[in-house]
Amino acid sequence: MKLFINGRKDVFEILQQKISTTDKTVWFHCASLGEFEQGVPIMEEIKKLKPDHKIVVSFFSPSGFEIKKNTPLADAVVYLPMDTASNAKKFIAAINPSFALFVKYEFWPNYLLELKKKNIPTLLVSGVFRQNQIFFKSYGSFMRKALGSFDHFFLQDENSETLLKKIGFNNVTISGDTRFDRVSHQIEMDNTLKFAEDFKGNSLCIVCGSTWQEDETVLLDYINSSPENVKFIIAPHKIDTEKIETFTKSIIKKTVLHSSKDDVNISEYSVLIIDCIGLLSKLYSYADIAYVGGAMGKTGLHNILEPATFGVPIVIGKNYNEFPEAIRLQDLAGLYSVNNASDCSEILNKLVTNANFRNKTGMICGHFVNKNTGATQKIANYIRIHF
C-alpha cells in the first residue's frame, strides 16, 4: 500500500523529465506484471512500425511497476494516477499519445472518456470479458459508455465476443492471447543457467513456479516422499525470507537457497529454492514437469504458457475457472488440476514414473502454444493500416 500511494506522487515529474511536448508517443496501460508480459510483443512490433514514437507504460499495481520500471522497451514507466476526471485530463495532456492500448481488462472510465474526448484512438488487446462484469448488468450504463471509447477490441475468446455483441459492440476481432507469442519467443532464446544445469544433472526435475504458501502446502508431501532421482526447483512468487525459511525447515530433503549456491556443491542437493526474481522463464527450460502456482489459493493462477512452450506437462491448483487457457489445456489433457496434497502426489508420481504419459502430456502443451500464436501480428496489422 505504501508503494501504491508513494509511487503515484512523482508521476507527472517523471513524465516531464522523459516526455517533451513535441514527442510522439504510444501509451500502454497494464494492471500488473502479467499484463505487461502480454503487451511486450506488441511493444516490440510498435518499435518497428513507429520508430519515431516513444512508448509510455503505466501500471496500476506495484508488483508490475517495481519489476519493470527500468525496462528498455519503454521510454517512460509510471504508475497510473487514480481514476479521476482531473487526473485523466492532466495525464493524457502530459503524454499526448498518438494512440493508446489497454491490456486485457483494465477499464478506467475517466481515462477512457478523456481519450474519446480528445479523439485519441484506443485499443483493448488480449481482452477478456465475463458475464459477471458490470458492463453486462442493468446498472452498468456508465461503464458501457466507457467501452465506447475503444476503437477496436482484440479478444482472447468467443465468449468475450458474444458478450460484447450482446451489448452492441461489433468492432471486435478474436485475435487470441499475445502471451502465446511472448512465450513462443522464449524457446528461441539462450535459456542456459549453469547453476540449474549443475543442480539437475541426470535427475528428473520438477520446477514449481510462482508458488504461494497454499501451493507449497500441497507440494510438501510429495517433495518429502519423492524418489531419489527427482529434484525440485521452487521459485516462490514473493521473496519473503521468513516464509522461505519456514518452508525450508519443513523439507526433509537436502535443500539449498539460490543465494547460497556458490558456497556448496549444488549437485548434491535435492531441492533448490530460488530466493530472487527474474529467472523463472529460463528455469522452465530445465523442467521435466512443472507445477504452476496461484490456483491453490485465491491469488490467481500464474502463467502456464511459460512452461507449456517448452513442452512440459503442467500441474496446477483447483481455482482456475477464470483462466481460459488453463481450461482449454486441461480439456486437451496437457494440464492437471489438484484439490489437495493427495491429488498432487498422485499426479506427480504418475508423471514421474510413466515416461510415455509424461512425454505425451508435454507434447500436448508444446503443440497448444504453437497452435495459438499470431495475436500480435493481427494487432500489428490493424495498427499499420489505421494509425
XYZ file of C-alpha atoms in Angstrom:
387
model
C 0.000 0.000 0.000
C 2.907 2.339 0.759
C 4.392 1.735 -2.712
C 0.920 2.128 -4.237
C 0.472 5.567 -2.655
C 4.020 6.960 -2.687
C 4.715 5.759 -6.214
C 1.962 7.988 -7.555
C 3.449 11.182 -6.098
C 6.164 11.577 -8.761
C 4.210 10.575 -11.872
C 3.986 13.993 -13.531
C 7.551 14.891 -12.591
C 8.808 11.682 -14.264
C 6.742 12.375 -17.364
C 8.066 15.936 -17.562
C 11.628 14.586 -17.485
C 11.067 11.809 -20.027
C 8.468 13.194 -22.442
C 8.602 16.571 -24.179
C 5.649 18.402 -25.748
C 6.997 17.660 -29.237
C 7.359 13.896 -28.715
C 5.092 11.426 -30.437
C 4.042 8.709 -28.001
C 2.159 5.445 -27.705
C 0.577 4.707 -24.340
C 0.271 1.180 -22.924
C -1.664 0.640 -19.718
C -1.152 -2.619 -17.793
C -2.687 -3.652 -14.485
C 0.372 -5.560 -13.368
C 3.290 -7.737 -14.455
C 1.203 -10.368 -16.264
C -0.490 -7.754 -18.433
C 2.879 -6.148 -19.177
C 4.128 -9.513 -20.477
C 1.087 -9.637 -22.760
C 1.969 -6.173 -24.014
C 5.645 -6.920 -24.698
C 5.288 -8.476 -28.183
C 3.096 -5.549 -29.273
C 5.611 -3.036 -27.896
C 8.323 -4.781 -29.881
C 6.226 -4.526 -33.063
C 5.419 -0.862 -32.450
C 9.122 -0.090 -32.119
C 9.484 -1.421 -35.679
C 6.297 0.193 -37.022
C 6.669 3.556 -35.265
C 10.392 4.101 -34.597
C 9.779 7.844 -34.193
C 7.377 7.271 -31.258
C 8.216 6.963 -27.574
C 6.491 4.264 -25.535
C 4.895 5.202 -22.219
C 3.870 2.331 -19.924
C 1.601 2.861 -16.932
C 0.904 0.314 -14.195
C -1.865 0.108 -11.650
C -0.081 -2.172 -9.186
C 3.361 -2.057 -7.531
C 4.131 -5.677 -8.485
C 4.288 -4.632 -12.123
C 5.893 -1.222 -11.699
C 8.661 -2.235 -9.286
C 9.876 -5.077 -11.512
C 9.581 -3.285 -14.865
C 10.295 0.379 -14.032
C 13.631 0.169 -15.875
C 12.524 -1.888 -18.858
C 14.394 -0.892 -22.040
C 11.181 -1.370 -24.017
C 9.653 1.838 -22.635
C 10.829 5.444 -22.639
C 8.802 6.224 -19.512
C 7.298 3.872 -16.903
C 4.921 5.299 -14.307
C 2.054 4.454 -12.017
C -1.363 5.409 -13.355
C -2.771 8.207 -11.165
C -6.116 7.377 -9.602
C -9.070 7.472 -11.972
C -10.495 10.954 -11.534
C -11.551 13.335 -14.301
C -8.829 15.861 -13.385
C -6.075 13.195 -13.225
C -7.172 11.760 -16.559
C -7.122 15.170 -18.218
C -3.694 16.046 -16.775
C -2.115 12.638 -17.512
C -3.304 12.422 -21.116
C -2.254 16.026 -21.749
C 1.216 15.198 -20.362
C 1.822 12.246 -22.694
C -0.457 13.280 -25.614
C -0.466 9.786 -27.153
C -0.967 9.151 -30.862
C -2.905 6.081 -29.754
C -3.429 4.054 -26.584
C -3.568 0.354 -25.774
C -5.165 -1.110 -22.674
C -4.131 -4.689 -21.916
C -6.604 -7.445 -21.002
C -9.121 -5.991 -18.549
C -8.223 -2.594 -17.121
C -11.162 -0.227 -17.658
C -10.813 3.204 -16.064
C -13.850 5.248 -17.216
C -12.428 8.753 -16.692
C -9.298 7.909 -18.678
C -11.280 6.201 -21.426
C -13.765 9.060 -21.726
C -10.928 11.616 -21.868
C -9.270 9.617 -24.668
C -12.566 9.648 -26.545
C -12.998 13.368 -25.966
C -9.511 14.007 -27.380
C -10.184 11.699 -30.377
C -7.205 9.514 -29.433
C -7.578 6.030 -30.968
C -7.724 3.348 -28.279
C -7.459 -0.441 -28.469
C -8.084 -3.230 -25.998
C -5.619 -6.079 -26.581
C -5.789 -9.661 -25.271
C -9.170 -8.685 -23.868
C -11.298 -10.985 -21.731
C -14.899 -10.356 -20.674
C -17.036 -12.307 -18.246
C -20.787 -12.356 -17.647
C -20.443 -11.120 -14.047
C -18.756 -7.833 -15.041
C -20.590 -4.564 -14.548
C -20.881 -3.886 -18.307
C -23.448 -6.660 -18.574
C -25.597 -5.574 -15.599
C -28.702 -3.388 -15.812
C -26.939 -0.723 -13.719
C -23.747 -0.708 -15.810
C -24.628 2.049 -18.303
C -21.769 4.352 -17.229
C -19.195 1.601 -17.731
C -20.796 0.592 -21.046
C -20.381 4.217 -22.139
C -16.660 3.976 -21.265
C -16.346 0.903 -23.520
C -17.489 3.150 -26.370
C -14.053 4.786 -26.208
C -12.405 1.730 -27.735
C -11.944 1.814 -31.486
C -11.409 -1.919 -31.563
C -11.432 -4.883 -29.189
C -8.879 -7.656 -29.763
C -10.230 -10.552 -27.721
C -8.945 -13.860 -26.436
C -12.073 -15.961 -26.898
C -15.524 -16.371 -28.448
C -17.319 -15.937 -25.130
C -15.935 -12.383 -24.829
C -17.054 -11.639 -28.382
C -20.573 -12.909 -27.676
C -20.876 -10.807 -24.520
C -19.742 -7.605 -26.247
C -22.034 -8.133 -29.226
C -24.990 -8.585 -26.871
C -24.484 -5.006 -25.643
C -23.980 -3.594 -29.127
C -20.238 -3.699 -29.737
C -19.372 -5.247 -33.086
C -15.902 -3.714 -33.513
C -14.258 -6.909 -32.299
C -11.685 -9.432 -33.503
C -10.891 -12.753 -31.832
C -7.119 -12.498 -32.062
C -6.147 -14.793 -29.198
C -3.725 -14.039 -26.400
C -0.442 -12.238 -27.153
C 1.182 -14.232 -24.335
C 1.402 -17.178 -26.747
C 3.612 -15.033 -28.976
C 5.602 -13.832 -25.987
C 6.369 -17.315 -24.656
C 6.964 -18.845 -28.084
C 9.945 -16.487 -28.479
C 11.407 -17.739 -25.180
C 12.293 -21.101 -26.668
C 14.457 -19.346 -29.295
C 16.484 -17.506 -26.646
C 19.548 -18.640 -24.713
C 17.982 -20.149 -21.597
C 21.219 -21.521 -20.170
C 21.642 -21.260 -16.405
C 24.834 -23.025 -15.349
C 23.725 -23.485 -11.741
C 20.449 -25.132 -12.857
C 22.375 -27.445 -15.169
C 24.736 -28.447 -12.348
C 21.852 -28.888 -9.921
C 19.735 -31.047 -12.227
C 22.450 -33.355 -13.558
C 20.765 -36.533 -14.850
C 17.788 -36.329 -12.490
C 14.167 -35.642 -13.344
C 13.412 -32.045 -12.418
C 10.094 -30.607 -11.219
C 10.042 -26.812 -11.422
C 7.464 -25.225 -9.116
C 6.939 -21.662 -10.318
C 5.316 -18.655 -8.657
C 4.248 -20.684 -5.628
C 2.303 -19.329 -2.682
C 2.013 -20.905 0.755
C -1.114 -22.854 -0.288
C 0.792 -24.375 -3.194
C 3.780 -25.285 -1.058
C 1.484 -26.987 1.450
C 0.090 -29.380 -1.178
C 3.541 -29.982 -2.685
C 5.310 -30.757 0.578
C 4.221 -34.418 0.965
C 5.471 -35.335 -2.477
C 8.709 -33.391 -2.119
C 9.473 -35.262 1.098
C 8.484 -38.705 -0.223
C 9.715 -38.443 -3.827
C 12.211 -40.908 -5.352
C 15.924 -40.167 -5.171
C 16.162 -39.415 -8.891
C 13.716 -36.469 -8.634
C 14.863 -32.928 -7.918
C 12.819 -29.799 -7.258
C 13.404 -26.165 -8.166
C 10.973 -23.956 -6.266
C 10.513 -20.297 -7.207
C 8.138 -18.590 -4.743
C 6.002 -15.772 -6.100
C 7.132 -13.458 -3.317
C 10.602 -13.393 -1.825
C 9.729 -13.437 1.864
C 12.778 -14.556 3.856
C 10.780 -15.648 6.890
C 8.301 -17.746 4.883
C 11.064 -19.302 2.804
C 12.907 -20.245 5.995
C 9.761 -21.830 7.481
C 9.119 -23.797 4.289
C 12.748 -24.926 4.064
C 12.592 -26.296 7.627
C 9.594 -28.468 6.682
C 11.504 -30.143 3.819
C 13.406 -33.264 4.844
C 15.343 -33.499 1.569
C 18.696 -31.726 1.309
C 17.780 -28.127 0.425
C 19.785 -25.097 -0.723
C 18.871 -21.483 -1.474
C 19.896 -19.855 -4.735
C 21.600 -17.120 -2.711
C 23.846 -19.778 -1.099
C 24.553 -21.826 -4.232
C 28.150 -20.641 -4.669
C 29.119 -21.894 -1.214
C 28.199 -25.538 -1.829
C 28.364 -28.361 -4.350
C 24.888 -27.768 -5.714
C 24.680 -31.163 -7.433
C 24.485 -32.849 -4.012
C 21.137 -31.183 -3.188
C 17.612 -32.366 -3.980
C 15.717 -29.095 -3.537
C 16.762 -25.666 -4.786
C 14.759 -22.640 -3.641
C 15.073 -19.534 -5.807
C 15.156 -16.569 -3.428
C 15.440 -13.930 -6.177
C 13.342 -12.817 -9.145
C 13.730 -12.910 -12.928
C 14.878 -16.490 -13.530
C 11.663 -18.472 -13.813
C 11.092 -18.348 -17.576
C 14.601 -19.788 -18.136
C 14.259 -22.306 -15.296
C 11.260 -23.878 -17.029
C 13.638 -24.997 -19.787
C 15.164 -27.397 -17.209
C 11.783 -28.815 -16.161
C 10.533 -32.302 -16.930
C 7.339 -31.420 -15.062
C 6.020 -28.017 -13.952
C 3.779 -27.044 -11.067
C 2.442 -23.514 -11.624
C 1.273 -21.685 -8.513
C -1.539 -19.321 -7.637
C -4.590 -21.506 -8.220
C -4.483 -23.393 -4.937
C -5.444 -20.165 -3.170
C -7.351 -17.122 -4.407
C -4.442 -15.035 -5.708
C -4.919 -16.141 -9.320
C -3.152 -18.699 -11.482
C 0.237 -17.630 -12.801
C 1.467 -18.044 -16.353
C 1.063 -21.657 -17.509
C 2.243 -20.790 -21.018
C 5.847 -20.255 -19.899
C 6.383 -23.963 -19.138
C 3.990 -25.078 -21.897
C 6.183 -23.551 -24.604
C 8.989 -25.925 -23.566
C 6.672 -28.936 -23.958
C 6.434 -29.540 -20.219
C 3.385 -31.211 -18.568
C 1.685 -28.890 -16.085
C 0.041 -29.319 -12.676
C -1.968 -26.516 -11.017
C -4.310 -25.961 -8.069
C -8.099 -26.013 -8.082
C -9.138 -22.354 -8.611
C -8.591 -21.757 -12.306
C -12.079 -21.189 -13.753
C -11.280 -17.610 -14.764
C -8.271 -18.666 -16.832
C -9.430 -19.790 -20.287
C -6.002 -21.047 -21.359
C -5.925 -23.422 -18.355
C -9.431 -24.731 -19.105
C -8.517 -25.321 -22.753
C -5.241 -27.036 -21.912
C -6.940 -29.245 -19.338
C -9.531 -30.261 -21.944
C -6.641 -31.284 -24.203
C -5.074 -33.340 -21.344
C -1.907 -31.242 -21.172
C -2.684 -29.878 -17.720
C -3.907 -31.455 -14.477
C -5.629 -29.694 -11.595
C -5.321 -30.893 -7.978
C -7.527 -30.248 -4.954
C -5.221 -31.349 -2.167
C -1.865 -32.895 -1.250
C -3.071 -36.420 -2.040
C -4.164 -35.417 -5.583
C -0.877 -33.598 -6.076
C 1.248 -36.570 -5.042
C -0.797 -38.925 -7.227
C -0.430 -36.957 -10.480
C 3.222 -36.044 -9.857
C 4.015 -39.676 -9.143
C 2.306 -40.754 -12.373
C 4.213 -38.143 -14.387
C 7.500 -39.168 -12.771
C 7.108 -42.932 -13.144
C 5.381 -43.103 -16.545
C 7.693 -41.623 -19.185
C 5.211 -42.172 -22.047
C 2.464 -40.348 -20.157
C 4.856 -37.531 -19.243
C 6.136 -37.105 -22.797
C 2.670 -37.219 -24.364
C 1.316 -34.681 -21.877
C 4.251 -32.369 -22.501
C 3.865 -32.693 -26.277
C 0.242 -31.551 -25.968
C 1.430 -28.431 -24.132
C 4.025 -27.581 -26.775
C 1.516 -28.000 -29.615
C -1.021 -25.878 -27.709
C 1.353 -22.908 -27.668
C 2.412 -23.308 -31.301
C -1.185 -23.550 -32.499
C -2.273 -20.362 -30.731
C 0.400 -17.882 -31.767
C -0.392 -14.984 -34.106
C -2.352 -12.475 -31.992
C 0.445 -9.909 -32.119
C 0.526 -9.903 -35.918
C -3.233 -9.294 -36.139
C -2.930 -6.294 -33.825
C 0.171 -5.016 -35.625
C -1.627 -5.230 -38.982
C -4.514 -3.164 -37.610
C -2.094 -0.532 -36.284
C -0.228 -0.462 -39.595
C -3.453 0.179 -41.539
C -5.275 2.549 -39.169
C -2.611 4.527 -37.313
